[in-house]
Coordinates of N, CA and C in Angstrom, one line a residue:
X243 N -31.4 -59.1 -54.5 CA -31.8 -57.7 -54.1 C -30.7 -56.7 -54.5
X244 N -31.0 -55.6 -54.8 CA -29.9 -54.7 -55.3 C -29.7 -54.1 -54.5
X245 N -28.2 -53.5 -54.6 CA -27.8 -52.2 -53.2 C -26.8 -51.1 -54.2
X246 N -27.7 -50.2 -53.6 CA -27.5 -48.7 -54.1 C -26.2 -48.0 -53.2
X247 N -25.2 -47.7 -53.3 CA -24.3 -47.3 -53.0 C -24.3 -45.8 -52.7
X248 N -24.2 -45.0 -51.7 CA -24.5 -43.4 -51.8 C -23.1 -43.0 -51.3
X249 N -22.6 -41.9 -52.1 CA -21.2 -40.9 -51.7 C -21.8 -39.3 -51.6
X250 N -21.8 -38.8 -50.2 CA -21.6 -37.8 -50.3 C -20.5 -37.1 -50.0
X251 N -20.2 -36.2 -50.3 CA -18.7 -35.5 -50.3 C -18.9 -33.7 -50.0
X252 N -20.0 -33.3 -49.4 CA -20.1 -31.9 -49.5 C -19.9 -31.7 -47.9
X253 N -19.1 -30.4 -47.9 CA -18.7 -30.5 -46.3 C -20.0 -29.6 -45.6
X254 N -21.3 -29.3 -46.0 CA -22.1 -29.1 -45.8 C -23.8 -30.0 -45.5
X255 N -24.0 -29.7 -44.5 CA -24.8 -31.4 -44.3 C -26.4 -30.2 -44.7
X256 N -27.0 -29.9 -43.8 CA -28.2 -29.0 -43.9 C -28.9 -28.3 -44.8
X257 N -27.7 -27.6 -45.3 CA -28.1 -26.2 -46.3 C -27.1 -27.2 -47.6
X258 N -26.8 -28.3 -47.7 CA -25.7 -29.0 -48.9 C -27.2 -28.9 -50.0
X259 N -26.5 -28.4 -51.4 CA -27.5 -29.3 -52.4 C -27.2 -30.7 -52.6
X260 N -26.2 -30.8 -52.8 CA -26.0 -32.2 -53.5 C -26.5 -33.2 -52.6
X261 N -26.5 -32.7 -51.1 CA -26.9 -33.7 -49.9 C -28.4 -34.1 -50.4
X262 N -28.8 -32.3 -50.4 CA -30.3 -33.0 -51.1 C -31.1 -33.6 -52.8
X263 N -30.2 -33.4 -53.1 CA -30.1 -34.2 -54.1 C -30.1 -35.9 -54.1
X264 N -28.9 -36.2 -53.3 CA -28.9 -37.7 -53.0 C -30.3 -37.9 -52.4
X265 N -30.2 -37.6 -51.1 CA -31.5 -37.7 -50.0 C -32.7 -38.0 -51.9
X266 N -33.0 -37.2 -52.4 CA -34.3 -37.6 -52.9 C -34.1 -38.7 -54.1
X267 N -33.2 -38.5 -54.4 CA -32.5 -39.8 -55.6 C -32.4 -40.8 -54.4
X268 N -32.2 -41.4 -52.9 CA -32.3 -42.3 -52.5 C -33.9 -42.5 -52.0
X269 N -34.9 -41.7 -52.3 CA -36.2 -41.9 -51.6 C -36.9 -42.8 -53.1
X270 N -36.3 -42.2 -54.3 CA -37.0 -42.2 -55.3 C -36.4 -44.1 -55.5
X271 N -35.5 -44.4 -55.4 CA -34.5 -45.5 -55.8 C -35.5 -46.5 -54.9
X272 N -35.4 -45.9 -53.7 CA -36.1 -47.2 -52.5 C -37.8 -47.7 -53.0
X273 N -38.1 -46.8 -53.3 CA -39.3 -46.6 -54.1 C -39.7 -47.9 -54.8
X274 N -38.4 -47.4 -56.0 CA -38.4 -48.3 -56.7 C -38.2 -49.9 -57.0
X275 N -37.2 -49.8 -55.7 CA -36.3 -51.1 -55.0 C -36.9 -51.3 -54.0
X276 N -38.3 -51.7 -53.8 CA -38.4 -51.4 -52.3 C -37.8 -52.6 -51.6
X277 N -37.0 -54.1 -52.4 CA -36.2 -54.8 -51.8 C -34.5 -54.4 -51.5
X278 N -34.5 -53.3 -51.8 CA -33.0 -53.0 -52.2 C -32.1 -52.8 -51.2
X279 N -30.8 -52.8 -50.9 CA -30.1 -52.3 -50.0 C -29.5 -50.8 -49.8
X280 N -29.3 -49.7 -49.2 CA -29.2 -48.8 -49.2 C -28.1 -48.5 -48.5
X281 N -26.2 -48.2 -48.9 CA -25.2 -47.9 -48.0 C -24.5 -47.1 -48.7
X282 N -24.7 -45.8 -47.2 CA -24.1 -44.5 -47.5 C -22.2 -44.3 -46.8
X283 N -21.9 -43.4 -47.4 CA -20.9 -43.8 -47.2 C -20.6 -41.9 -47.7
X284 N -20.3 -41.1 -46.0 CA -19.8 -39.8 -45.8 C -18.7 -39.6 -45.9
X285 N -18.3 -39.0 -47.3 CA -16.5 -39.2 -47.3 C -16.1 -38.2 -46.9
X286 N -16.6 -37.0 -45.9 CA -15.8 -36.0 -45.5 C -16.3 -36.5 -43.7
X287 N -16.6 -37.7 -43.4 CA -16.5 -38.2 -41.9 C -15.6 -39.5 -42.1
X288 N -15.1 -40.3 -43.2 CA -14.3 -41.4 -43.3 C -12.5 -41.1 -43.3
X289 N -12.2 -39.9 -42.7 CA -10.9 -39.5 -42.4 C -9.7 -40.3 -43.4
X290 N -10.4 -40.2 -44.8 CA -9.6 -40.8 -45.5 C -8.4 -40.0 -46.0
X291 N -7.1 -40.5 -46.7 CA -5.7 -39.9 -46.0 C -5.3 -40.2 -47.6
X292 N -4.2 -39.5 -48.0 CA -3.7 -39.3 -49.2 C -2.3 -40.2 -49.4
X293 N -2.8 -40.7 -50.1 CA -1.7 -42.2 -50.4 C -0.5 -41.7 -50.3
X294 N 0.6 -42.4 -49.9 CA 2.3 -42.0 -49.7 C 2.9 -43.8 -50.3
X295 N 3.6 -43.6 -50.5 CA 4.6 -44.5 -51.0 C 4.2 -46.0 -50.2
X296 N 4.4 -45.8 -48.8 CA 4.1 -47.2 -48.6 C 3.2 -47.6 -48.9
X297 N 1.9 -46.7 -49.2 CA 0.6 -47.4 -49.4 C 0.8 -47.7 -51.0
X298 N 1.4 -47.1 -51.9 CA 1.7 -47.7 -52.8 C 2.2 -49.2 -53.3
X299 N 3.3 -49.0 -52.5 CA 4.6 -50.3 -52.2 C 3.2 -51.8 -52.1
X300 N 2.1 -51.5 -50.8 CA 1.6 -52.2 -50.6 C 0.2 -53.1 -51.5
X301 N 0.5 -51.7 -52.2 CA -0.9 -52.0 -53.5 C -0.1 -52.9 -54.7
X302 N 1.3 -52.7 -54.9 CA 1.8 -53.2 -56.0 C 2.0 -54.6 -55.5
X303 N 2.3 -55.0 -54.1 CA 3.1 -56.7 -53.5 C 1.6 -57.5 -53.8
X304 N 2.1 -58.5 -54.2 CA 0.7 -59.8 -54.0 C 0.2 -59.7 -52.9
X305 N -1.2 -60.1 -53.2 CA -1.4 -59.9 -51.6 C -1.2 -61.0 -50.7
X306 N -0.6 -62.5 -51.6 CA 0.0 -63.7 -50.1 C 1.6 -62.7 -49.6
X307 N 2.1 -62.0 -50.1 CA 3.2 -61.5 -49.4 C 3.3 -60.2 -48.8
X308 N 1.8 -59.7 -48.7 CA 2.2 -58.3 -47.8 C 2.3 -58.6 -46.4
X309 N 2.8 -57.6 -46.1 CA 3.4 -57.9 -44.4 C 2.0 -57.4 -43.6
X310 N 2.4 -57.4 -42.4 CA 1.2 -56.7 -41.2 C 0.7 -55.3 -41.8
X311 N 2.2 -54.2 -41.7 CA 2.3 -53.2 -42.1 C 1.9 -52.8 -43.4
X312 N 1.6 -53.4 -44.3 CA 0.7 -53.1 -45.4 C -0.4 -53.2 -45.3
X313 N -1.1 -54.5 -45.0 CA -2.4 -54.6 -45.1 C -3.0 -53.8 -44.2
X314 N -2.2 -52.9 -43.3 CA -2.9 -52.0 -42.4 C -2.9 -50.6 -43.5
X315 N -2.2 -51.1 -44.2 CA -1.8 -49.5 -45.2 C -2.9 -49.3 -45.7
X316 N -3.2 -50.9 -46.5 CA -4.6 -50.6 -47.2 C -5.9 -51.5 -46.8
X317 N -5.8 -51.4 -45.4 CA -7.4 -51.2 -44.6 C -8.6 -50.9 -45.4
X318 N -8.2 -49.4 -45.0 CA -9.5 -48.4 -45.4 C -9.7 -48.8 -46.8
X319 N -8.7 -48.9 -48.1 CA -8.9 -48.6 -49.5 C -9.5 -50.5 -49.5
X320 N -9.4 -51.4 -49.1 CA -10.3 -52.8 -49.0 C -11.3 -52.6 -48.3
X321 N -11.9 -51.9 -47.0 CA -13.5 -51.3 -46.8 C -14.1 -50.7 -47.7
X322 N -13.5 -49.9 -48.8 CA -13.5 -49.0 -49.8 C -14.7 -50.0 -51.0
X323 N -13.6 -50.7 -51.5 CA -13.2 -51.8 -52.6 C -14.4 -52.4 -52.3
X324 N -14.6 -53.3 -51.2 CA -15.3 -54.1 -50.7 C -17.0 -53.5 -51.1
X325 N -17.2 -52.0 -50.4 CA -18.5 -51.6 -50.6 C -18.9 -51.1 -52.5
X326 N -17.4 -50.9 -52.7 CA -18.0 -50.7 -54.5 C -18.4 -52.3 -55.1
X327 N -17.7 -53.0 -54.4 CA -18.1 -54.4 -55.2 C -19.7 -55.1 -55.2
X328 N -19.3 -54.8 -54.1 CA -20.9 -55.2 -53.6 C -22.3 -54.4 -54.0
X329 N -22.5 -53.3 -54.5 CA -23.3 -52.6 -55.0 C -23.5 -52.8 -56.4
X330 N -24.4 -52.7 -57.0 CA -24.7 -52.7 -58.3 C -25.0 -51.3 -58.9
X331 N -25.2 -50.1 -57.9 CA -25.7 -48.9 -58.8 C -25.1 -47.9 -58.0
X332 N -24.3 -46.6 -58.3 CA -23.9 -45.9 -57.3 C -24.4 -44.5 -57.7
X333 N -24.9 -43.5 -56.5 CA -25.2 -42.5 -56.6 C -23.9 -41.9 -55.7
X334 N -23.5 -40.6 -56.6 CA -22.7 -39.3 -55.5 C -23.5 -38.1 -55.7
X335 N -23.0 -37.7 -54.8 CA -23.4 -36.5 -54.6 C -22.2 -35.6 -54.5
X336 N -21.9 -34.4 -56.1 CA -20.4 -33.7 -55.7 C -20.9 -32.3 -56.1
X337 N -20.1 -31.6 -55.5 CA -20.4 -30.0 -55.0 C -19.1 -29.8 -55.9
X338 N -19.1 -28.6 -57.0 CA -18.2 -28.1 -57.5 C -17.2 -27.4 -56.7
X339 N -15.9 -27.9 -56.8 CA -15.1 -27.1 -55.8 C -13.7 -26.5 -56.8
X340 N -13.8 -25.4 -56.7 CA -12.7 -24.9 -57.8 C -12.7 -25.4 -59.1
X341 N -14.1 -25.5 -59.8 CA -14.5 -26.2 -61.3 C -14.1 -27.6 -60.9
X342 N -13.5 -28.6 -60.3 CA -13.7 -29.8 -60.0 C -14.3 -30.3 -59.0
X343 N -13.7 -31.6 -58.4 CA -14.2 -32.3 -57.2 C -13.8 -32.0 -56.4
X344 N -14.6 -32.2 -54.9 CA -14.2 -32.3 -54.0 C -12.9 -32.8 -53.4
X345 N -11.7 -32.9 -52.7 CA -10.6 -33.5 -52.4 C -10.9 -34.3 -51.7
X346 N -12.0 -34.8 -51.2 CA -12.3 -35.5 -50.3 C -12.4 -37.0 -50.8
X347 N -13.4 -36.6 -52.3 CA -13.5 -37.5 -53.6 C -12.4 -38.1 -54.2
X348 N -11.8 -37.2 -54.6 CA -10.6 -36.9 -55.2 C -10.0 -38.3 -54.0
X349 N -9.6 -38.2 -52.9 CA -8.5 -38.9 -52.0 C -9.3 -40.5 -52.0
X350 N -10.8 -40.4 -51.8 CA -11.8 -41.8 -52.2 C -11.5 -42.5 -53.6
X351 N -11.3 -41.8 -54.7 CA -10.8 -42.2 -56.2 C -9.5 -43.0 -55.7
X352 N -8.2 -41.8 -55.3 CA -7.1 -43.0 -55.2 C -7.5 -44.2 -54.5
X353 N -7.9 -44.1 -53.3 CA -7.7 -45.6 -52.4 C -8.6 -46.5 -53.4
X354 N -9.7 -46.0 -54.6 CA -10.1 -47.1 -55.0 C -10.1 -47.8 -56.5
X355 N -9.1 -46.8 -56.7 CA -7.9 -46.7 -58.1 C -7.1 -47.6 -58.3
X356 N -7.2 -49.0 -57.8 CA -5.7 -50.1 -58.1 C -5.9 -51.3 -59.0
X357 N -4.9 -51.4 -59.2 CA -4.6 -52.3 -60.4 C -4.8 -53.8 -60.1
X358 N -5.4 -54.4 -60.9 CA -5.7 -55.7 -60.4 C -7.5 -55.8 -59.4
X359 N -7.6 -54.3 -59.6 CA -8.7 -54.5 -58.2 C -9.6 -53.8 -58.9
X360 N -10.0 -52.7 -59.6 CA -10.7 -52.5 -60.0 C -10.2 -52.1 -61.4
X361 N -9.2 -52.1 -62.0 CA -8.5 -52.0 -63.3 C -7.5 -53.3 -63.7
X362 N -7.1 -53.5 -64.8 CA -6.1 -54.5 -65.0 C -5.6 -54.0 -66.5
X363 N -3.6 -54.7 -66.7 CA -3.7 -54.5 -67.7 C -3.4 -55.6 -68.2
X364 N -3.8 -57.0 -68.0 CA -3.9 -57.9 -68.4 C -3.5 -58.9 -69.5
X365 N -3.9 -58.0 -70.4 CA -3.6 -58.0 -71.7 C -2.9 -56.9 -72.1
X366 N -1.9 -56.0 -71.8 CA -1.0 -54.9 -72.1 C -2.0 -53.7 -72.3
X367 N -3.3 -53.8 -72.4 CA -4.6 -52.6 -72.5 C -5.3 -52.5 -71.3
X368 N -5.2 -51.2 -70.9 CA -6.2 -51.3 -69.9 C -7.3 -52.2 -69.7
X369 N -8.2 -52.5 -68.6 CA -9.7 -53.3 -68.5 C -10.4 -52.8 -67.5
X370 N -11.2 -52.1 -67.6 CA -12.2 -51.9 -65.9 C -12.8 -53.2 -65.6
X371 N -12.4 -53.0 -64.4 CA -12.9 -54.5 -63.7 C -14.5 -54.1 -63.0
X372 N -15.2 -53.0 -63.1 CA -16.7 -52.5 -62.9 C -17.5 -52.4 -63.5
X373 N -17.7 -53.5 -64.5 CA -18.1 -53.7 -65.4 C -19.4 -54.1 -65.1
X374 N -20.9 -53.6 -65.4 CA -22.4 -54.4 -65.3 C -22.4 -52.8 -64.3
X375 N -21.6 -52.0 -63.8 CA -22.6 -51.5 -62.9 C -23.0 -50.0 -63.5
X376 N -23.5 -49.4 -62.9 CA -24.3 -47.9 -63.2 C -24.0 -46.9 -62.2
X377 N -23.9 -45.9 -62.7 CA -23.5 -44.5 -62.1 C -24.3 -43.5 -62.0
X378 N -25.0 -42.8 -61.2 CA -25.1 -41.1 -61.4 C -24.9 -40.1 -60.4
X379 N -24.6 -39.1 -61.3 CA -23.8 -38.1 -60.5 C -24.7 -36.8 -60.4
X380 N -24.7 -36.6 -59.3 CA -25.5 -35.6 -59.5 C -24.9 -33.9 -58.1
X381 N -24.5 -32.9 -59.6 CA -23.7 -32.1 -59.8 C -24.1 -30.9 -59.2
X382 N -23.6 -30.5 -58.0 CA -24.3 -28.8 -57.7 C -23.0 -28.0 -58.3
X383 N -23.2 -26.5 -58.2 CA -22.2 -25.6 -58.0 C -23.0 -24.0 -58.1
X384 N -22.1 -23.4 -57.5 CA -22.7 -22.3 -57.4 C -23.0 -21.3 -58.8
X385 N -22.3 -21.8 -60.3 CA -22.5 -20.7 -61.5 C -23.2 -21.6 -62.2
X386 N -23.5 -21.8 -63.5 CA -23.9 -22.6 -64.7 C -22.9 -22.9 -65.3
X387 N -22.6 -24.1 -65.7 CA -21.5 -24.6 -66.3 C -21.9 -25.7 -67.3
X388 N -23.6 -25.9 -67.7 CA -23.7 -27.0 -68.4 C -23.3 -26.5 -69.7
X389 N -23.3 -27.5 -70.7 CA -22.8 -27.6 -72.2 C -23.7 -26.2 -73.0
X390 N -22.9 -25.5 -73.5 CA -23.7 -24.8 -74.3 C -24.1 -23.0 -73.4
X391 N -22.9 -23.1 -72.4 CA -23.1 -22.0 -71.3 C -22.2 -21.0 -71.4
X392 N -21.7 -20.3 -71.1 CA -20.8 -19.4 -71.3 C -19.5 -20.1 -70.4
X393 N -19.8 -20.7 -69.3 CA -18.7 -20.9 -68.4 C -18.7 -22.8 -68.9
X394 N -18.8 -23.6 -69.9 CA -19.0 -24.7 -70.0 C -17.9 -24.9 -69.9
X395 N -16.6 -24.3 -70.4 CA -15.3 -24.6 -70.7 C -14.3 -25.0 -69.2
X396 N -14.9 -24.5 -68.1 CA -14.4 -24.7 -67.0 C -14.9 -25.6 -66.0
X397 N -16.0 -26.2 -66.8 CA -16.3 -27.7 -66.2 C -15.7 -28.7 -66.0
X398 N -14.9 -29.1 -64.9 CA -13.9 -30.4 -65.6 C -14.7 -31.1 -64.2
X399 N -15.7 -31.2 -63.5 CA -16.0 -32.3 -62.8 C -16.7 -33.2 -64.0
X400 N -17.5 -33.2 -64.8 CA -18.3 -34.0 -65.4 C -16.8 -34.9 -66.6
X401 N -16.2 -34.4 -67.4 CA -15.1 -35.4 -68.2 C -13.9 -35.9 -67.3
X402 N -13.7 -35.5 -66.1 CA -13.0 -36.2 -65.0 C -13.5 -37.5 -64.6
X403 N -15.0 -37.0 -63.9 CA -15.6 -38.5 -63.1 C -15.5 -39.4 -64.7
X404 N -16.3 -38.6 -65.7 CA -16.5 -39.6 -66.7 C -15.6 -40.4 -67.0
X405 N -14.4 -40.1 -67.2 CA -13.5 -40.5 -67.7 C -12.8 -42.0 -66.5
X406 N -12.7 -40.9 -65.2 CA -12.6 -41.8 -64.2 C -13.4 -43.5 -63.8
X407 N -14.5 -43.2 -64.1 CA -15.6 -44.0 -64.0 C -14.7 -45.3 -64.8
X408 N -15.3 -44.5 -66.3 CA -15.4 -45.2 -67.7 C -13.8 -46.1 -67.1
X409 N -13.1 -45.7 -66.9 CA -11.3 -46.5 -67.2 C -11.4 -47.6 -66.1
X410 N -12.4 -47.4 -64.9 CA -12.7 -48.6 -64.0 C -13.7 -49.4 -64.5
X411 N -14.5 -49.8 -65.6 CA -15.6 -50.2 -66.2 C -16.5 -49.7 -66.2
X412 N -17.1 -48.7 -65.9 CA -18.4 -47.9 -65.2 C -19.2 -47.8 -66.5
X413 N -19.6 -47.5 -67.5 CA -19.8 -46.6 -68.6 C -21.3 -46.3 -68.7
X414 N -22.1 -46.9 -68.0 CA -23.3 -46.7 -67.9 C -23.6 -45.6 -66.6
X415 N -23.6 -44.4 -67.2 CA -23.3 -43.1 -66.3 C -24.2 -42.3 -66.3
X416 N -24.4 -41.6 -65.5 CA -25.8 -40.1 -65.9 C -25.0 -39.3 -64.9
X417 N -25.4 -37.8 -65.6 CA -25.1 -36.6 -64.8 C -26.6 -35.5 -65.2
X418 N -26.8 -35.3 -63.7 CA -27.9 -34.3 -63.4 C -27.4 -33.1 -62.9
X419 N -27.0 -31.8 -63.4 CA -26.6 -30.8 -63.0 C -27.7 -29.6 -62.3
X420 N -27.1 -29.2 -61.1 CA -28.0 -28.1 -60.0 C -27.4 -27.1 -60.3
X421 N -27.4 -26.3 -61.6 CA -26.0 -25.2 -61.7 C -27.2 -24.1 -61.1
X422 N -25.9 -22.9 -61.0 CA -27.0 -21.5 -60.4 C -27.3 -21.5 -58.8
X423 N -26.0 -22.3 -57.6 CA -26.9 -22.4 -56.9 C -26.6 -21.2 -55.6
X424 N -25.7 -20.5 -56.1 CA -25.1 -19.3 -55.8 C -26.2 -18.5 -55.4
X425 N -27.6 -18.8 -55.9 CA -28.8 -17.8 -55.5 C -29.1 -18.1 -54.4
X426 N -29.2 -19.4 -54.0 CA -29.8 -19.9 -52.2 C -28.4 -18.9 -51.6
X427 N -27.4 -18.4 -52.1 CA -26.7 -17.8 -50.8 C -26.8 -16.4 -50.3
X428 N -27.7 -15.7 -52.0 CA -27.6 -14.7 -51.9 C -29.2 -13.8 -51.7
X429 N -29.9 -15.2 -51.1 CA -31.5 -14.6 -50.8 C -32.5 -14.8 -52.1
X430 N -32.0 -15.0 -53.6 CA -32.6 -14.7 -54.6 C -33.3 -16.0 -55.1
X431 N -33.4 -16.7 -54.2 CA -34.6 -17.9 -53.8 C -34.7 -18.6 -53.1
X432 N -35.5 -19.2 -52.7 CA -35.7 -20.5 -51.3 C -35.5 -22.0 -51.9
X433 N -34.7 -22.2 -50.9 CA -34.6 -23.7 -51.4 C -35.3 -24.7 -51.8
X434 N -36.4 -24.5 -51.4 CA -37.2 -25.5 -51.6 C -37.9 -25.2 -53.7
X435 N -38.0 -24.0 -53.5 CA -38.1 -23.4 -54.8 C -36.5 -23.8 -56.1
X436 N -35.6 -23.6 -55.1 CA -34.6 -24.2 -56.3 C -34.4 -25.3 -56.6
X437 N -35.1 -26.1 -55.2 CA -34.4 -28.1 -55.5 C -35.4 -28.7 -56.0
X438 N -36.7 -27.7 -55.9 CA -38.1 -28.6 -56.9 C -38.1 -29.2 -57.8
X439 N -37.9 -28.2 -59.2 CA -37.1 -28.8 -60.5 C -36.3 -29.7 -60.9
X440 N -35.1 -29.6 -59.8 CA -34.1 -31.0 -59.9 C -34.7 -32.4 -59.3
X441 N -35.1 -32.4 -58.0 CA -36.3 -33.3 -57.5 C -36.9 -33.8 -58.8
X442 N -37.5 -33.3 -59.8 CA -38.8 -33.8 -60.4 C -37.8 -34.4 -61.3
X443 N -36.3 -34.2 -62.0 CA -36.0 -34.5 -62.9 C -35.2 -36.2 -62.3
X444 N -34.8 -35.9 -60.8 CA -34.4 -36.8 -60.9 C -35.8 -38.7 -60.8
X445 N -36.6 -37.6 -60.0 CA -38.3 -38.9 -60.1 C -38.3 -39.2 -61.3
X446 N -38.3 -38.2 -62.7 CA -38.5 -38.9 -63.9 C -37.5 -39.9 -64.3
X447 N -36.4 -40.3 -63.6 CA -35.5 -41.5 -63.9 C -36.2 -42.7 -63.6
X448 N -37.0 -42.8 -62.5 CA -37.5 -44.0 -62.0 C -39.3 -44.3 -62.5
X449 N -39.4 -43.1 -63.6 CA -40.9 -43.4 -64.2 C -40.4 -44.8 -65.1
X450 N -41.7 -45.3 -65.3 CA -41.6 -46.5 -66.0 C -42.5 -46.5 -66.9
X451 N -42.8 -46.9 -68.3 CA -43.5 -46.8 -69.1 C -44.6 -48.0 -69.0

């Protein structure tokens, strides 16, 4: 049975696009999976903390020699670890924040950024150790920022995650962008009118020929 992995990261639950974005990329997935597993995972409720030296210290020791005090360091980043392993396909959900990610993401990346665990350099070259699985991302922000836009140049969430992804083995990736969403704030459309379109584009992933 497969399990679909969900990140959202918008500190907005209600009125979030990206929230509703997931929400229907997870209706459409179960759909499809109707054996599949479904584990979400709220990273602006998982009080996750920005790495300091010891948690480093403890990422680098073997793990037969870390002490008490490490493996408490890296708890959370092994519940982390644990749920990326286990899933074969991941959806996020990221809200453009300052032309990037969220920090909330951003602090989820480190704890699940380590060497030997989901990367190696094994052979003196990098290796993503996430290799077989699948990604999409699916991108709100308040301007237009896709390729070919006036503001494309100031897109750096989409060659970040990509890049991110790709160096942990990911490479089987998709990005669905909700740009323009600046109008739900300013009355100059209803939500349900703006998330239609994106809705339908993301059902057409799970058409089947």
């Amino acid at each position: 049975m497969p399990t679909l992995l969900v990140l959202n990261s918008s500190p907005f639950v209600e009125t979030s696009v990206s929230r509703g974005l997931t929400s229907e990329y997870v209706e459409s997935w179960k759909t499809a999976n109707p054996s599949g597993t479904v584990v979400f995972r709220d990273l602006t409720a998982s009080s996750l903390k920005t790495i300091d030296a010891a948690w480093v210290g403890a990422a680098y020791t073997s793990k037969d020699a870390r002490t008490a005090e490490q493996k408490e360091a890296l708890a959370t980043s092994e519940t982390l670890l644990a749920e990326l392993r286990a899933a074969d396909e991941y959806v996020l959900g990221v809200p453009m924040h300052n032309f990037s990610v969220p920090a909330v993401l951003k602090l989820w990346i480190d704890q699940i950024a380590r060497v030997n665990e989901t990367f190696s350099y094994a052979d003196g070259s990098p290796k993503g150790l996430l290799a077989g699985k699948k990604a999409t991302f699916l991108v709100a922000s308040g301007g237009a920022y896709d390729a070919g836009t006036v503001m494309a140049s100031y897109n750096f969430v989409e060659p970040y995650l990509r890049t991110v992804f790709g160096f942990l083995g990911v490479t089987d990736t998709n990005f669905l962008s909700a740009g323009g969403a600046s109008a739900l704030m300013y009355g100059k459309i209803d939500r349900a009118t703006f998330l239609q379109p994106h809705f339908e584009t993301i059902r057409s992933q799970f058409v089947t020929a």
